[in-house]
Amino acid sequence: MLKKIIIALTLCASSVAGSAQTTAPKNDYHQADAWLCRPGRTDACAADLTTTIVAADGKLKEEKFKANAAAPIDCFYVYPTVSLDTTGNSDMVAGLEEKRVIQHQFARFGGQCRLYAPLYRQVTLTALRARMSGKPMTADMSPNMSLGYNDVVAAWNHYLANDNQGRGVVLIGHSQGSGVLTQLIKNEIDGKPIQEKMISALLLGTNLTVAKGKDIGGAFRTIPLCRSANQTGCAISYVTFRANQPPPEGSLFGRTTSADLAIACTNPAALAGGSGALHAYLGNGQASGGAAPPAWTKPAQEIKTPFVSVPGLLTGQCVSNDKGSYLAVTVNGNPADARTDEVAGDVVTNGQVQAGWGLHLIDANVAMGNLVNIVSQQAKAYLAKQTKK
């Protein structure tokens, strides 16, 4: 049962069965309301990103965020499975859930990029929960999820034709969004002239394949994994588990059935390898399907900002063993200090932690500061190369 749930909720297996592909009309991405985020307007990407930094001694400091309206590069984002629409595929009306995931996974890149995030007719949480309960409903769960995929391709082509203007672009996705972007990169970018404009791809919470023992091959022919922050034209991908709770038997995260392939793991805290400090921006509230966060300090202090940062508490290291290939997160709690010794992020169903999911809910949050910093450095490297041409 767990295996089936993971297949459904992460949409990372091409063997997902479902209804026949729908023949819905194409979306018009000239329409402003077809986008969650576009430059020059107040939209989902204008969300409050104020953060409380919690030091080990329990002292609190507020960190403000300011977007860069003159950012020299672009970021294009495809969000994960979040829609609560009651239909099998979502409509094109943004709900609070789509806006909230923008706040958690994408808006902070506004310090480095102009932000573009299209709505798309994704497979909904409603459809996936129905499948889990044994009562599947009509939805496009074809191997390539063509309804949602075609929407994203249309949005990408609209962006290239009307907005890009020769600028470098970072592609960012999580879970279902990463799966869609992986297909888009494979079909529309890999080995084609537009690849020169791809600064990097951040494909989080998905099983991105590479040739075993190599940084290339598998999902992409010519796009390697990123191994330094000034490397461009590369991909970052990982799935997250607690270091003391590795993927259990039956988990599809971090595993492939092919003897010639491996699942990519690039540690945003140490791209060249080894362990590194994770600069997390954790939500100060309960995520959908997850446990409530702990009190951030001992004794508890009121924190009103939407995000919390806990410098020094988390470290990450890519692990590859018989359990899988994944980003192992260690919580360096100290019972003697005034800060929490735990973080939330596990998927919880009926009060039970679903170990096969790992820290899927916070794949992006747990390394957000690292990822933003990498994009900043990649942008500088990319622009320096463009100047020399």
Coordinates of C-alpha atoms in Angstrom, one line a residue, residues 151-306:
D151 CA 0.0 23.6 -20.4
V152 CA 3.6 24.1 -19.0
V153 CA 5.1 23.7 -22.5
A154 CA 2.6 26.4 -23.8
A155 CA 3.6 28.7 -20.9
W156 CA 7.3 28.1 -21.5
N157 CA 6.9 28.8 -25.2
H158 CA 4.9 32.0 -24.4
Y159 CA 7.7 33.1 -22.0
L160 CA 10.4 32.5 -24.6
A161 CA 8.5 34.3 -27.4
N162 CA 7.3 37.3 -25.3
D163 CA 9.4 37.7 -22.2
N164 CA 12.8 36.1 -22.3
Q165 CA 14.5 38.6 -24.6
G166 CA 17.8 36.6 -24.6
R167 CA 18.1 36.4 -20.8
G168 CA 19.4 33.5 -18.9
V169 CA 16.8 31.4 -17.0
V170 CA 16.8 29.0 -14.1
L171 CA 14.1 26.3 -14.1
I172 CA 12.7 25.3 -10.7
G173 CA 10.3 22.6 -9.7
H174 CA 9.2 20.2 -7.0
S175 CA 7.6 16.8 -7.0
Q176 CA 4.9 16.8 -9.8
G177 CA 6.4 20.1 -11.0
S178 CA 9.9 18.6 -11.2
G179 CA 8.5 15.6 -13.2
V180 CA 6.9 18.0 -15.7
L181 CA 10.0 20.1 -16.0
T182 CA 12.2 17.0 -16.5
Q183 CA 10.1 16.1 -19.5
L184 CA 10.1 19.7 -20.8
I185 CA 13.9 19.9 -20.5
K186 CA 14.3 16.5 -22.2
N187 CA 12.0 17.4 -25.1
E188 CA 12.4 21.1 -25.5
I189 CA 15.9 22.1 -24.2
D190 CA 18.4 19.2 -24.0
G191 CA 20.7 19.4 -27.1
K192 CA 18.8 22.3 -28.6
P193 CA 19.9 26.0 -29.1
I194 CA 17.8 27.2 -26.2
Q195 CA 20.0 25.1 -23.9
E196 CA 22.6 28.0 -24.0
K197 CA 20.1 30.1 -22.1
M198 CA 19.5 27.6 -19.3
I199 CA 21.6 28.7 -16.3
S200 CA 20.5 25.7 -14.3
A201 CA 17.6 23.4 -13.4
L202 CA 16.6 22.8 -9.7
L203 CA 14.5 19.6 -9.8
L204 CA 13.7 18.9 -6.2
G205 CA 11.8 16.0 -4.7
T206 CA 12.0 13.7 -7.8
N207 CA 13.9 10.7 -9.0
L208 CA 16.2 12.3 -11.6
T209 CA 18.3 9.5 -13.2
V210 CA 21.9 9.7 -14.2
A211 CA 24.3 7.0 -15.5
K212 CA 25.6 5.0 -12.6
G213 CA 28.9 6.5 -11.4
K214 CA 28.5 9.6 -13.6
D215 CA 27.0 13.1 -13.6
I216 CA 25.3 12.8 -16.9
G217 CA 23.2 10.3 -18.9
G218 CA 19.8 8.9 -17.8
A219 CA 17.1 11.6 -18.0
F220 CA 19.3 14.0 -20.0
R221 CA 21.8 13.5 -22.7
T222 CA 23.9 16.7 -22.4
I223 CA 23.0 18.3 -19.1
P224 CA 25.2 17.2 -16.2
L225 CA 24.7 17.6 -12.4
C226 CA 26.0 20.7 -10.8
R227 CA 29.2 20.2 -8.8
S228 CA 30.1 23.8 -8.1
A229 CA 28.2 27.0 -7.6
N230 CA 29.8 28.7 -10.6
Q231 CA 28.9 25.9 -12.9
T232 CA 26.1 26.6 -15.4
G233 CA 24.0 24.6 -17.7
C234 CA 23.6 21.9 -15.1
A235 CA 21.0 20.4 -12.8
I236 CA 20.5 20.1 -9.0
S237 CA 18.3 17.3 -7.7
Y238 CA 17.7 15.5 -4.5
V239 CA 15.2 13.8 -2.3
T240 CA 15.4 14.4 1.5
F241 CA 15.3 12.0 4.4
R242 CA 16.4 12.3 8.0
A243 CA 19.8 10.8 8.5
N244 CA 18.5 8.5 11.2
Q245 CA 15.5 7.5 9.1
P246 CA 16.7 6.4 5.7
P247 CA 14.3 5.3 2.9
P248 CA 12.5 2.1 4.1
E249 CA 12.0 -1.0 1.9
G250 CA 9.3 -0.2 -0.7
S251 CA 10.1 3.5 -0.9
L252 CA 10.4 4.7 -4.5
F253 CA 12.3 7.9 -3.5
G254 CA 16.0 7.6 -4.3
R255 CA 15.7 4.3 -6.1
T256 CA 15.6 3.1 -9.6
T257 CA 15.1 -0.4 -11.0
S258 CA 17.7 0.0 -13.7
A259 CA 21.1 -1.6 -13.1
D260 CA 22.7 1.0 -15.3
L261 CA 21.2 4.1 -13.7
A262 CA 21.3 5.9 -10.3
I263 CA 19.2 8.6 -8.7
A264 CA 20.9 12.0 -8.7
C265 CA 21.8 13.6 -5.4
T266 CA 23.4 17.0 -5.4
N267 CA 23.8 18.6 -1.9
P268 CA 23.0 22.3 -2.1
A269 CA 25.2 22.8 1.0
A270 CA 28.2 21.0 -0.6
L271 CA 27.9 20.6 -4.3
A272 CA 31.4 19.1 -4.6
G273 CA 30.5 16.4 -2.1
G274 CA 30.6 15.9 1.7
S275 CA 28.6 17.5 4.4
G276 CA 27.5 21.1 4.7
A277 CA 25.4 23.4 6.7
L278 CA 21.8 23.7 5.4
H279 CA 20.4 27.3 5.3
A280 CA 16.8 26.5 5.9
Y281 CA 13.8 28.8 5.7
L282 CA 11.2 26.7 7.6
G283 CA 7.5 27.5 7.7
N284 CA 6.2 28.8 11.0
G285 CA 3.0 26.8 10.8
Q286 CA 1.7 23.4 10.0
A287 CA 2.1 22.1 6.4
S288 CA -0.7 20.3 4.8
G289 CA -0.3 16.6 5.6
G290 CA 2.5 17.3 8.1
A291 CA 3.0 17.5 11.8
A292 CA 2.9 20.9 13.6
P293 CA 6.3 22.5 14.1
P294 CA 7.8 22.3 17.5
A295 CA 8.2 25.4 19.8
W296 CA 11.2 27.1 18.4
T297 CA 12.7 28.0 21.8
K298 CA 12.8 26.6 25.3
P299 CA 10.8 28.2 27.0
A300 CA 8.6 29.0 24.0
Q301 CA 8.6 32.5 22.7
E302 CA 5.9 33.9 20.3
I303 CA 7.1 34.2 16.7
K304 CA 4.8 35.9 14.3
T305 CA 6.8 35.8 11.1
P306 CA 5.8 33.3 8.4

